[in-house]
């Protein structure tokens, strides 16, 4: 059965800290790994990763995929209170065209 | 560009009632999905469709039905609503054009309570 596991489940840090969120996957016919940020409403897209070892970066956020060890990490440097959210990762399978989501990591950044 | 549009945004149902959650997208995406999200949890796939006339079950299909008569629309039907169906429902769509272009676009969600 396909599954995606995220850790930690929740995290509380202070502004300025750096955090690393983890996502491991077991997805048949794996094609890509996606990261989303969810505040109060719908998830918003952060990154899509398809190749191992190539870092994607957007401002203070970055992510990398390891297809050999079947995991991805999302790094956030110099955290701000606006980074407080649930971060979701999902594995996409080209076999069934489904996105398998993890349960998310709830990040709270304190001022 | 509207993207993925869901209606209604909020709804309260009584046990045993039925309703249809509407979802439409204007991006010419052929893949569409319905997820539910319970408090503090991730997204669970209810049903999905890879094109008009084609639908398939996800992880939690019981108590729901879907249809896909056009590329744009993918309504979700709840029959005989139960308290266990209290959740936030998200419709999403993506394009299957290959070249690793699988970004999933979400609607704004429907908050459903069954009392």
XYZ file of C-alpha atoms in Angstrom:
226
model
C 0.000 0.000 0.000
C 1.314 3.423 -0.940
C 2.124 5.671 1.996
C 3.784 8.946 2.877
C 5.019 9.648 6.402
C 5.964 13.076 7.704
C 7.936 13.965 10.791
C 7.804 15.581 13.185
C 4.024 15.851 13.547
C 4.388 19.249 15.171
C 7.138 21.711 15.926
C 7.392 24.942 17.882
C 10.327 27.256 17.222
C 11.265 30.891 17.740
C 11.634 33.466 15.016
C 15.024 33.228 13.366
C 15.413 29.496 13.926
C 16.043 27.062 11.080
C 13.748 24.053 10.734
C 13.928 20.831 8.768
C 10.771 18.928 7.931
C 10.963 15.323 6.821
C 8.931 13.296 4.364
C 9.484 9.620 3.591
C 7.524 7.773 0.956
C 6.693 4.359 -0.359
C 4.850 4.991 -3.600
C 4.519 2.533 -6.453
C 5.563 3.986 -9.830
C 6.784 7.106 -8.060
C 7.019 10.123 -10.316
C 7.331 13.232 -8.140
C 7.217 14.602 -4.601
C 5.261 17.772 -3.895
C 5.313 20.128 -0.903
C 2.401 22.347 0.071
C 1.816 24.967 2.769
C -1.607 25.064 4.369
C -2.645 27.965 6.542
C -6.359 28.279 7.232
C -7.711 27.145 3.915
C -6.542 25.364 0.804
C -2.982 24.076 0.420
C -0.715 26.316 -1.612
C 2.048 24.879 -3.767
C 5.686 25.191 -2.696
C 7.821 22.725 -4.642
C 7.707 19.767 -6.966
C 10.733 17.475 -7.015
C 11.389 14.792 -9.563
C 15.155 14.315 -9.572
C 17.445 13.221 -6.779
C 19.974 15.619 -5.341
C 18.770 18.767 -7.084
C 17.815 21.426 -4.553
C 14.858 23.647 -5.259
C 14.900 27.021 -3.586
C 12.444 29.831 -3.071
C 13.551 32.601 -0.756
C 14.117 31.110 2.693
C 12.616 27.758 1.714
C 14.460 24.933 0.037
C 13.804 21.271 -0.618
C 15.651 18.244 -1.884
C 14.722 14.709 -2.873
C 16.619 11.454 -2.320
C 15.120 8.786 -4.577
C 17.492 6.113 -3.338
C 16.539 6.493 0.324
C 12.942 7.519 -0.536
C 12.724 10.768 1.361
C 12.597 14.504 0.982
C 13.316 17.389 3.317
C 11.968 20.903 3.436
C 14.214 23.495 5.053
C 13.085 26.883 6.269
C 15.794 29.294 7.389
C 15.352 32.441 9.482
C 11.779 31.484 10.305
C 9.103 34.146 10.670
C 5.693 34.047 12.329
C 4.169 33.984 8.845
C 5.731 30.563 8.318
C 3.337 29.121 10.917
C 1.252 26.586 9.018
C 0.792 22.907 8.282
C 3.269 21.647 5.711
C 2.074 18.740 3.596
C 4.043 16.496 1.309
C 2.573 14.213 -1.323
C 3.921 11.479 -3.555
C 2.574 11.303 -7.079
C 2.268 7.944 -8.781
C 2.246 7.691 -12.538
C 0.657 4.254 -12.319
C -2.694 5.359 -10.941
C -2.320 9.167 -11.241
C -2.948 9.593 -7.521
C -1.389 11.979 -5.021
C -0.731 10.301 -1.675
C -0.539 12.845 1.137
C 1.162 12.594 4.485
C -0.555 13.805 7.653
C 1.455 17.003 7.658
C 3.809 18.790 10.033
C 2.267 21.600 12.075
C 4.834 24.376 12.494
C 4.357 27.195 14.951
C 6.831 30.059 14.966
C 6.825 32.215 18.098
C 7.763 35.891 18.002
C -8.383 33.064 -14.334
C -10.684 31.377 -11.767
C -8.760 28.078 -11.371
C -10.689 25.505 -9.293
C -14.022 26.743 -7.958
C -15.962 24.934 -5.232
C -19.433 25.642 -3.951
C -20.782 25.979 -1.340
C -18.113 27.210 1.087
C -20.077 26.138 4.156
C -22.999 23.801 4.712
C -24.787 22.241 7.643
C -26.736 19.048 6.988
C -29.010 16.981 9.134
C -28.339 13.259 9.448
C -29.851 11.443 6.473
C -29.965 14.439 4.152
C -28.218 14.438 0.786
C -26.296 17.116 -1.032
C -23.950 17.735 -3.935
C -20.673 19.593 -3.626
C -19.903 21.355 -6.876
C -16.435 21.652 -8.403
C -15.455 23.221 -11.691
C -12.096 24.131 -13.207
C -11.264 26.325 -16.176
C -7.684 25.190 -16.795
C -8.581 22.334 -19.166
C -7.155 19.851 -16.679
C -8.123 16.258 -17.326
C -7.323 14.935 -13.841
C -9.642 15.886 -10.985
C -9.752 14.788 -7.346
C -11.889 15.002 -4.236
C -10.193 14.956 -0.827
C -11.504 15.249 2.691
C -9.504 16.641 5.579
C -10.491 15.897 9.147
C -9.207 18.190 11.942
C -5.467 17.824 12.460
C -5.162 15.271 9.705
C -3.812 15.108 6.179
C -5.806 14.761 2.985
C -7.656 11.537 2.254
C -8.607 10.768 -1.341
C -12.314 10.067 -1.846
C -12.660 9.752 -5.626
C -10.733 10.849 -8.651
C -11.151 11.087 -12.406
C -8.633 10.963 -15.242
C -11.064 12.264 -17.838
C -14.690 12.760 -18.757
C -16.650 9.567 -18.200
C -13.897 7.939 -16.107
C -13.944 7.848 -12.307
C -12.289 5.666 -9.690
C -12.372 5.169 -5.954
C -9.768 6.536 -3.618
C -9.035 5.574 0.002
C -12.375 6.581 1.561
C -15.180 6.334 -1.038
C -17.974 4.919 1.141
C -20.966 7.230 1.422
C -20.012 9.267 -1.654
C -20.614 9.219 -5.384
C -19.145 11.173 -8.265
C -19.713 11.745 -11.942
C -17.628 13.375 -14.656
C -19.737 14.246 -17.660
C -17.515 17.134 -18.799
C -13.835 17.996 -18.498
C -14.667 21.048 -16.368
C -17.028 19.646 -13.741
C -16.590 16.990 -11.067
C -19.449 17.041 -8.527
C -19.344 14.999 -5.318
C -22.626 13.581 -4.043
C -23.252 12.709 -0.398
C -26.139 10.333 0.106
C -27.653 9.842 3.569
C -25.258 12.161 5.395
C -23.713 10.859 8.619
C -21.814 12.692 11.399
C -18.640 10.867 10.260
C -18.801 12.914 7.057
C -18.245 16.142 8.953
C -15.043 17.410 7.382
C -13.474 19.931 5.039
C -13.720 18.848 1.420
C -11.224 19.945 -1.226
C -11.519 19.557 -4.948
C -8.280 19.614 -6.920
C -7.118 19.274 -10.499
C -3.942 18.697 -12.450
C -2.719 18.435 -16.000
C -1.472 15.177 -17.374
C 0.665 16.611 -20.135
C 3.737 14.689 -19.123
C 7.173 16.262 -18.649
C 6.721 15.892 -14.874
C 4.091 18.639 -14.800
C 1.922 17.292 -11.986
C 1.334 20.396 -9.878
C -1.998 19.949 -8.100
C -4.291 22.962 -7.905
C -6.823 23.180 -5.071
C -10.192 24.798 -4.668
C -10.893 26.864 -1.545
C -12.708 24.039 0.236
C -16.169 23.286 1.619
C -16.681 23.103 5.379
C -19.431 20.518 5.951
C -21.049 19.728 9.272
C -23.529 16.888 9.719
C -25.622 17.208 12.857
